[in-house]
Short mmCIF file of C-alpha atoms in Angstrom, two decimals:
data_model
loop_
_atom_site.label_atom_id
_atom_site.label_comp_id
_atom_site.label_asym_id
_atom_site.label_seq_id
_atom_site.Cartn_x
_atom_site.Cartn_y
_atom_site.Cartn_z
CA UNK A 49 95.76 104.87 117.84
CA UNK A 50 92.19 105.43 119.01
CA UNK A 51 91.91 108.50 116.77
CA UNK A 52 93.06 106.46 113.76
CA UNK A 53 90.60 103.68 114.64
CA UNK A 54 87.74 106.19 114.78
CA UNK A 55 88.65 107.66 111.40
CA UNK A 56 88.99 104.25 109.73
CA UNK A 57 85.66 103.11 111.17
CA UNK A 58 83.98 106.22 109.84
CA UNK A 59 85.51 105.71 106.38
CA UNK A 60 84.34 102.08 106.29
CA UNK A 61 80.82 103.04 107.31
CA UNK A 62 80.61 105.83 104.75
CA UNK A 63 82.17 103.78 101.95
CA UNK A 64 80.50 100.39 102.35
CA UNK A 65 77.31 101.06 104.27
CA UNK A 66 76.57 104.58 103.07
CA UNK A 67 76.01 106.07 99.65
CA UNK A 68 79.56 106.42 98.34
CA UNK A 69 79.75 103.00 96.64
CA UNK A 70 76.38 103.45 94.92
CA UNK A 71 77.24 107.00 93.91
CA UNK A 72 80.57 105.91 92.39
CA UNK A 73 78.85 103.19 90.34
CA UNK A 74 76.30 105.70 89.09
CA UNK A 75 79.04 108.16 88.13
CA UNK A 76 80.90 105.46 86.21
CA UNK A 77 77.86 104.71 84.08
CA UNK A 78 76.98 108.37 83.56
CA UNK A 79 80.50 109.38 82.52
CA UNK A 80 80.77 106.46 80.08
CA UNK A 81 77.42 107.24 78.46
CA UNK A 82 78.13 110.98 78.27
CA UNK A 83 81.44 110.44 76.49
CA UNK A 84 79.95 107.90 74.11
CA UNK A 85 77.17 110.35 73.25
CA UNK A 86 79.53 113.30 72.74
CA UNK A 87 81.43 111.61 69.92
CA UNK A 88 83.22 114.81 68.85
CA UNK A 89 84.53 115.55 72.33
CA UNK A 90 88.32 115.96 72.44
CA UNK A 91 88.83 117.28 75.97
CA UNK A 92 87.11 116.96 79.36
CA UNK A 93 87.73 119.82 81.81
CA UNK A 94 86.74 119.01 85.38
CA UNK A 95 87.41 120.18 88.97
CA UNK A 96 89.57 117.68 90.83
CA UNK A 97 88.32 117.27 94.40
CA UNK A 98 89.85 113.94 95.39
CA UNK A 99 86.51 112.33 96.22
CA UNK A 100 86.80 109.15 94.16
CA UNK A 101 84.65 110.00 91.18
CA UNK A 102 87.66 111.47 89.37
CA UNK A 103 89.10 107.99 88.88
CA UNK A 104 85.92 106.80 87.16
CA UNK A 105 85.97 109.85 84.88
CA UNK A 106 89.63 109.34 83.96
CA UNK A 107 88.98 105.67 83.15
CA UNK A 108 85.93 106.51 81.03
CA UNK A 109 87.84 109.21 79.15
CA UNK A 110 90.79 106.89 78.55
CA UNK A 111 88.48 104.19 77.16
CA UNK A 112 86.98 106.72 74.73
CA UNK A 113 90.34 108.22 73.75
CA UNK A 114 89.44 111.66 75.15
CA UNK A 115 92.04 113.87 76.85
CA UNK A 116 91.37 115.34 80.31
CA UNK A 117 92.24 118.61 82.00
CA UNK A 118 91.69 118.35 85.76
CA UNK A 119 92.16 121.48 87.83
CA UNK A 120 92.29 121.49 91.61
CA UNK A 121 88.99 122.79 92.96
CA UNK A 122 90.22 123.67 96.43
CA UNK A 123 93.29 123.37 98.61
CA UNK A 124 94.93 119.99 99.22
CA UNK A 125 95.43 118.53 102.68
CA UNK A 126 98.44 116.31 103.50
CA UNK A 127 96.26 113.55 104.97
CA UNK A 128 93.68 113.58 102.14
CA UNK A 129 94.17 109.92 101.27
CA UNK A 130 91.29 109.80 98.80
CA UNK A 131 92.84 112.50 96.64
CA UNK A 132 96.31 110.98 96.74
CA UNK A 133 94.90 107.52 96.05
CA UNK A 134 92.97 108.82 93.03
CA UNK A 135 96.17 110.26 91.58
CA UNK A 136 97.98 106.94 92.00
CA UNK A 137 95.15 104.68 90.76
CA UNK A 138 94.53 106.49 87.50
CA UNK A 139 96.94 109.41 87.17
CA UNK A 140 95.98 112.11 84.66
CA UNK A 141 98.59 113.36 82.21
CA UNK A 142 98.69 116.59 84.17
CA UNK A 143 96.81 118.53 86.82
CA UNK A 144 96.37 122.28 87.04
CA UNK A 145 96.98 123.65 90.53
CA UNK A 146 96.27 126.98 92.16
CA UNK A 147 99.52 127.85 93.87
CA UNK A 148 102.74 126.85 95.59
CA UNK A 149 100.98 125.09 98.48
CA UNK A 150 99.25 122.54 96.25
CA UNK A 151 102.26 122.25 93.96
CA UNK A 152 104.42 121.21 96.91
CA UNK A 153 101.76 118.80 98.19
CA UNK A 154 101.30 116.97 94.88
CA UNK A 155 104.83 117.01 93.48
CA UNK A 156 105.70 113.59 94.93
CA UNK A 157 103.24 111.83 92.61
CA UNK A 158 105.25 112.56 89.48
CA UNK A 159 102.17 113.90 87.66
CA UNK A 160 102.90 117.00 85.58
CA UNK A 161 101.75 120.08 87.49
CA UNK A 162 100.75 123.39 85.90
CA UNK A 163 99.95 126.63 87.69
CA UNK A 164 96.76 128.58 87.01
CA UNK A 165 94.81 131.16 88.99
CA UNK A 166 92.44 129.92 91.70
CA UNK A 167 88.95 130.40 90.27
CA UNK A 168 87.31 129.49 93.57
CA UNK A 169 89.21 132.18 95.51
CA UNK A 170 89.68 134.81 92.80
CA UNK A 171 87.17 137.15 94.43
CA UNK A 172 89.50 137.66 97.40
CA UNK A 173 91.84 139.85 95.35
CA UNK A 174 89.20 142.52 94.78
CA UNK A 175 87.42 142.09 98.11
CA UNK A 176 90.53 142.68 100.20
CA UNK A 177 91.44 145.80 98.24
CA UNK A 178 88.31 147.66 99.33
CA UNK A 179 88.27 149.95 102.34
CA UNK A 180 86.97 148.78 105.68
CA UNK A 181 83.15 148.86 105.62
CA UNK A 182 81.29 151.07 108.06
CA UNK A 183 79.84 148.88 110.80
CA UNK A 184 77.37 149.79 113.51
CA UNK A 185 78.89 147.01 115.63
CA UNK A 186 80.88 143.84 115.36
CA UNK A 187 79.27 140.77 113.80
CA UNK A 188 80.72 137.26 113.94
CA UNK A 189 79.95 135.09 110.92
CA UNK A 190 79.06 131.50 111.85
CA UNK A 191 79.79 129.29 108.82
CA UNK A 192 78.39 125.75 108.63
CA UNK A 193 80.15 122.97 106.72
CA UNK A 194 78.80 120.25 104.44
CA UNK A 195 78.64 117.79 107.37
CA UNK A 196 75.20 119.14 108.20
CA UNK A 197 74.41 117.37 111.49
CA UNK A 198 77.81 117.96 113.08
CA UNK A 199 77.85 121.58 111.92
CA UNK A 200 74.35 122.13 113.30
CA UNK A 201 75.35 120.70 116.68
CA UNK A 202 78.46 122.89 116.88
CA UNK A 203 76.49 125.95 115.80
CA UNK A 204 73.86 125.43 118.51
CA UNK A 205 76.54 124.91 121.15
CA UNK A 206 78.31 128.09 120.05
CA UNK A 207 75.09 130.13 119.97
CA UNK A 208 74.25 128.89 123.46
CA UNK A 209 77.69 129.95 124.70
CA UNK A 210 77.16 133.40 123.16
CA UNK A 211 73.80 133.76 124.92
CA UNK A 212 75.35 132.69 128.21
CA UNK A 213 78.55 134.76 128.04
CA UNK A 214 76.93 137.79 126.39
CA UNK A 215 79.82 139.25 124.39
CA UNK A 216 79.40 142.68 122.81
CA UNK A 217 79.12 141.36 119.25
CA UNK A 218 76.22 139.97 117.22
CA UNK A 219 75.89 136.78 115.17
CA UNK A 220 75.23 136.08 111.50
CA UNK A 221 74.70 132.43 110.43
CA UNK A 222 75.61 131.10 106.98
CA UNK A 223 74.17 127.69 106.08
CA UNK A 224 76.05 125.35 103.74
CA UNK A 225 74.17 125.07 100.40
CA UNK A 226 74.07 121.26 100.65
CA UNK A 227 72.20 121.37 103.97
CA UNK A 228 68.51 121.91 104.60
CA UNK A 229 67.44 125.09 106.36
CA UNK A 230 65.26 122.89 108.58
CA UNK A 231 68.45 121.90 110.41
CA UNK A 232 68.71 125.38 111.88
CA UNK A 233 65.02 126.16 112.24
CA UNK A 234 65.61 127.27 115.84
CA UNK A 235 67.85 130.13 114.70
CA UNK A 236 66.23 133.56 114.50
CA UNK A 237 65.54 134.31 110.84
CA UNK A 238 67.11 137.76 111.25
CA UNK A 239 70.47 136.09 111.90
CA UNK A 240 70.47 134.00 108.71
CA UNK A 241 72.52 135.15 105.75
CA UNK A 242 70.74 135.51 102.42
CA UNK A 243 73.60 137.02 100.43
CA UNK A 244 76.89 135.87 98.96
CA UNK A 245 79.85 134.73 101.01
CA UNK A 246 81.86 137.78 99.92
CA UNK A 247 79.05 140.06 101.15
CA UNK A 248 79.02 138.29 104.50
CA UNK A 249 82.78 138.60 104.88
CA UNK A 250 82.62 142.33 104.12
CA UNK A 251 79.91 142.91 106.71
CA UNK A 252 81.40 140.80 109.50
CA UNK A 253 84.45 141.26 111.71
CA UNK A 254 85.35 137.66 112.59
CA UNK A 255 84.28 134.08 111.89
CA UNK A 256 83.45 130.86 113.73
CA UNK A 257 83.70 127.68 111.62
CA UNK A 258 81.41 124.71 112.24
CA UNK A 259 82.29 121.15 111.26
CA UNK A 260 84.17 120.93 107.97
CA UNK A 261 83.57 124.53 106.91
CA UNK A 262 86.50 125.67 104.77
CA UNK A 263 88.68 128.18 106.65
CA UNK A 264 90.53 129.94 103.87
CA UNK A 265 87.79 132.38 102.79
CA UNK A 266 87.49 134.19 106.10
CA UNK A 267 91.16 133.75 107.04
CA UNK A 268 92.58 135.10 103.77
CA UNK A 269 89.96 137.85 103.73
CA UNK A 270 91.59 139.01 106.95
CA UNK A 271 88.95 138.09 109.52
CA UNK A 272 90.03 136.50 112.81
CA UNK A 273 88.79 132.92 112.46
CA UNK A 274 88.34 130.16 115.03
CA UNK A 275 87.24 126.52 114.80
CA UNK A 276 86.74 123.78 117.37
CA UNK A 277 89.50 121.24 117.68
CA UNK A 278 88.37 118.05 115.93
CA UNK A 279 87.84 115.18 118.36
CA UNK A 280 89.51 112.66 116.02
CA UNK A 281 92.39 114.96 115.09
CA UNK A 282 91.41 115.24 111.42
CA UNK A 283 89.61 118.11 109.72
CA UNK A 284 89.48 120.07 106.47
CA UNK A 285 91.90 122.70 107.68
CA UNK A 286 95.39 123.28 106.23
CA UNK A 287 96.08 126.21 108.58
CA UNK A 288 98.40 126.43 111.55
CA UNK A 289 97.34 128.52 114.53
CA UNK A 290 98.50 132.16 114.50
CA UNK A 291 97.15 135.55 115.59
CA UNK A 292 94.42 135.32 112.93
CA UNK A 293 93.41 131.69 113.33
CA UNK A 294 92.93 129.42 116.34
CA UNK A 295 91.68 125.98 117.31
CA UNK A 296 89.47 126.20 120.40
CA UNK A 297 89.06 123.42 122.95
CA UNK A 298 85.47 124.46 123.70
CA UNK A 299 82.80 126.89 122.54
CA UNK A 300 83.47 129.04 125.61
CA UNK A 301 87.12 129.23 124.58
CA UNK A 302 86.04 130.16 121.04
CA UNK A 303 83.84 133.01 122.30
CA UNK A 304 86.66 134.38 124.46
CA UNK A 305 89.23 134.10 121.64
CA UNK A 306 86.95 135.97 119.25
CA UNK A 307 86.30 138.69 121.82
CA UNK A 308 90.04 139.20 122.28
CA UNK A 309 90.83 138.94 118.55
CA UNK A 310 88.29 141.62 117.62
CA UNK A 311 90.40 144.13 119.52
CA UNK A 312 93.54 143.40 117.49
CA UNK A 313 94.73 144.99 114.26
CA UNK A 314 97.10 142.76 112.36
CA UNK A 315 98.49 142.29 108.88
CA UNK A 316 96.22 140.32 106.55
CA UNK A 317 97.59 136.87 105.62
CA UNK A 318 99.43 136.50 102.34
CA UNK A 319 97.11 134.97 99.72
CA UNK A 320 100.09 133.91 97.61
CA UNK A 321 101.04 131.32 100.25
CA UNK A 322 98.05 129.27 99.08
CA UNK A 323 96.71 130.64 95.80
CA UNK A 324 97.69 132.42 92.61
CA UNK A 325 95.24 135.22 91.82
CA UNK A 326 95.51 137.85 89.09
CA UNK A 327 93.25 140.29 87.28
CA UNK A 328 92.19 138.92 83.91
CA UNK A 329 93.30 135.33 84.66
CA UNK A 330 96.38 135.45 82.38
CA UNK A 331 97.49 131.87 83.11
CA UNK A 332 94.06 130.48 82.32
CA UNK A 333 93.94 132.54 79.13
CA UNK A 334 97.30 131.16 78.00
CA UNK A 335 96.13 127.63 78.77
CA UNK A 336 92.88 128.04 76.83
CA UNK A 337 94.74 129.60 73.90
CA UNK A 338 97.14 126.66 73.80
CA UNK A 339 94.21 124.24 73.47
CA UNK A 340 93.21 125.84 70.17
CA UNK A 341 96.59 125.27 68.54
#
């Protein structure tokens, strides 16, 4: 009950006393004006994220008589009440999903579901097919989430544990693009990533996730991945613990788990459990072709 109370309190603070209400009002006005300006528009294609603004876009499009084509931007979580509420408040005629996981999660709403390839995770198909890169030594990729302050705090705690426990591997830190680099000014510049996520995954051997960092990139790439157990019991993670993924009770536990996991050789997780990927995006091509008929 206390965990639920904490989550509800946080939602109230973010919704009513934060920026969400003002942002939603601004989106409503912007979407309405954009559709009124684009008088010849017949279709709006947008990434569905379940963050509330989708409802305002659907309402604006309906008022202007414009069809919509929402496609799921990332993986759905069972407890993601905002996304499920958006689908019930103003359901689109259909939603394009990326695989069997999301199809099963959204089927109860009665909205027509269509399968297309996962644009966000398409790169994994080619990346995983390459041979193992030559590494001078193991590197652990520390990935920060969009919750900048919490991610920064977890990163510093983890880095401190690494300095104290002195494992044999090195660190590489990847900042979330929505966060200021000033948040991690204490981190040695040599440790900071300046390349793409796919480059980082190829050059590293394992991953530590901070805050709400999405787990599926490193996990499906085949890297052992660990995250701290969320204190309120809720996080952005759809994964269950296995030999490639773990929830750690502390940063010391995370360091030890990574050290042990780096010595294992296991089968890479099956991408198809979460996402449809295919060379040439045939499902997307068929969808786009159908729109021209």
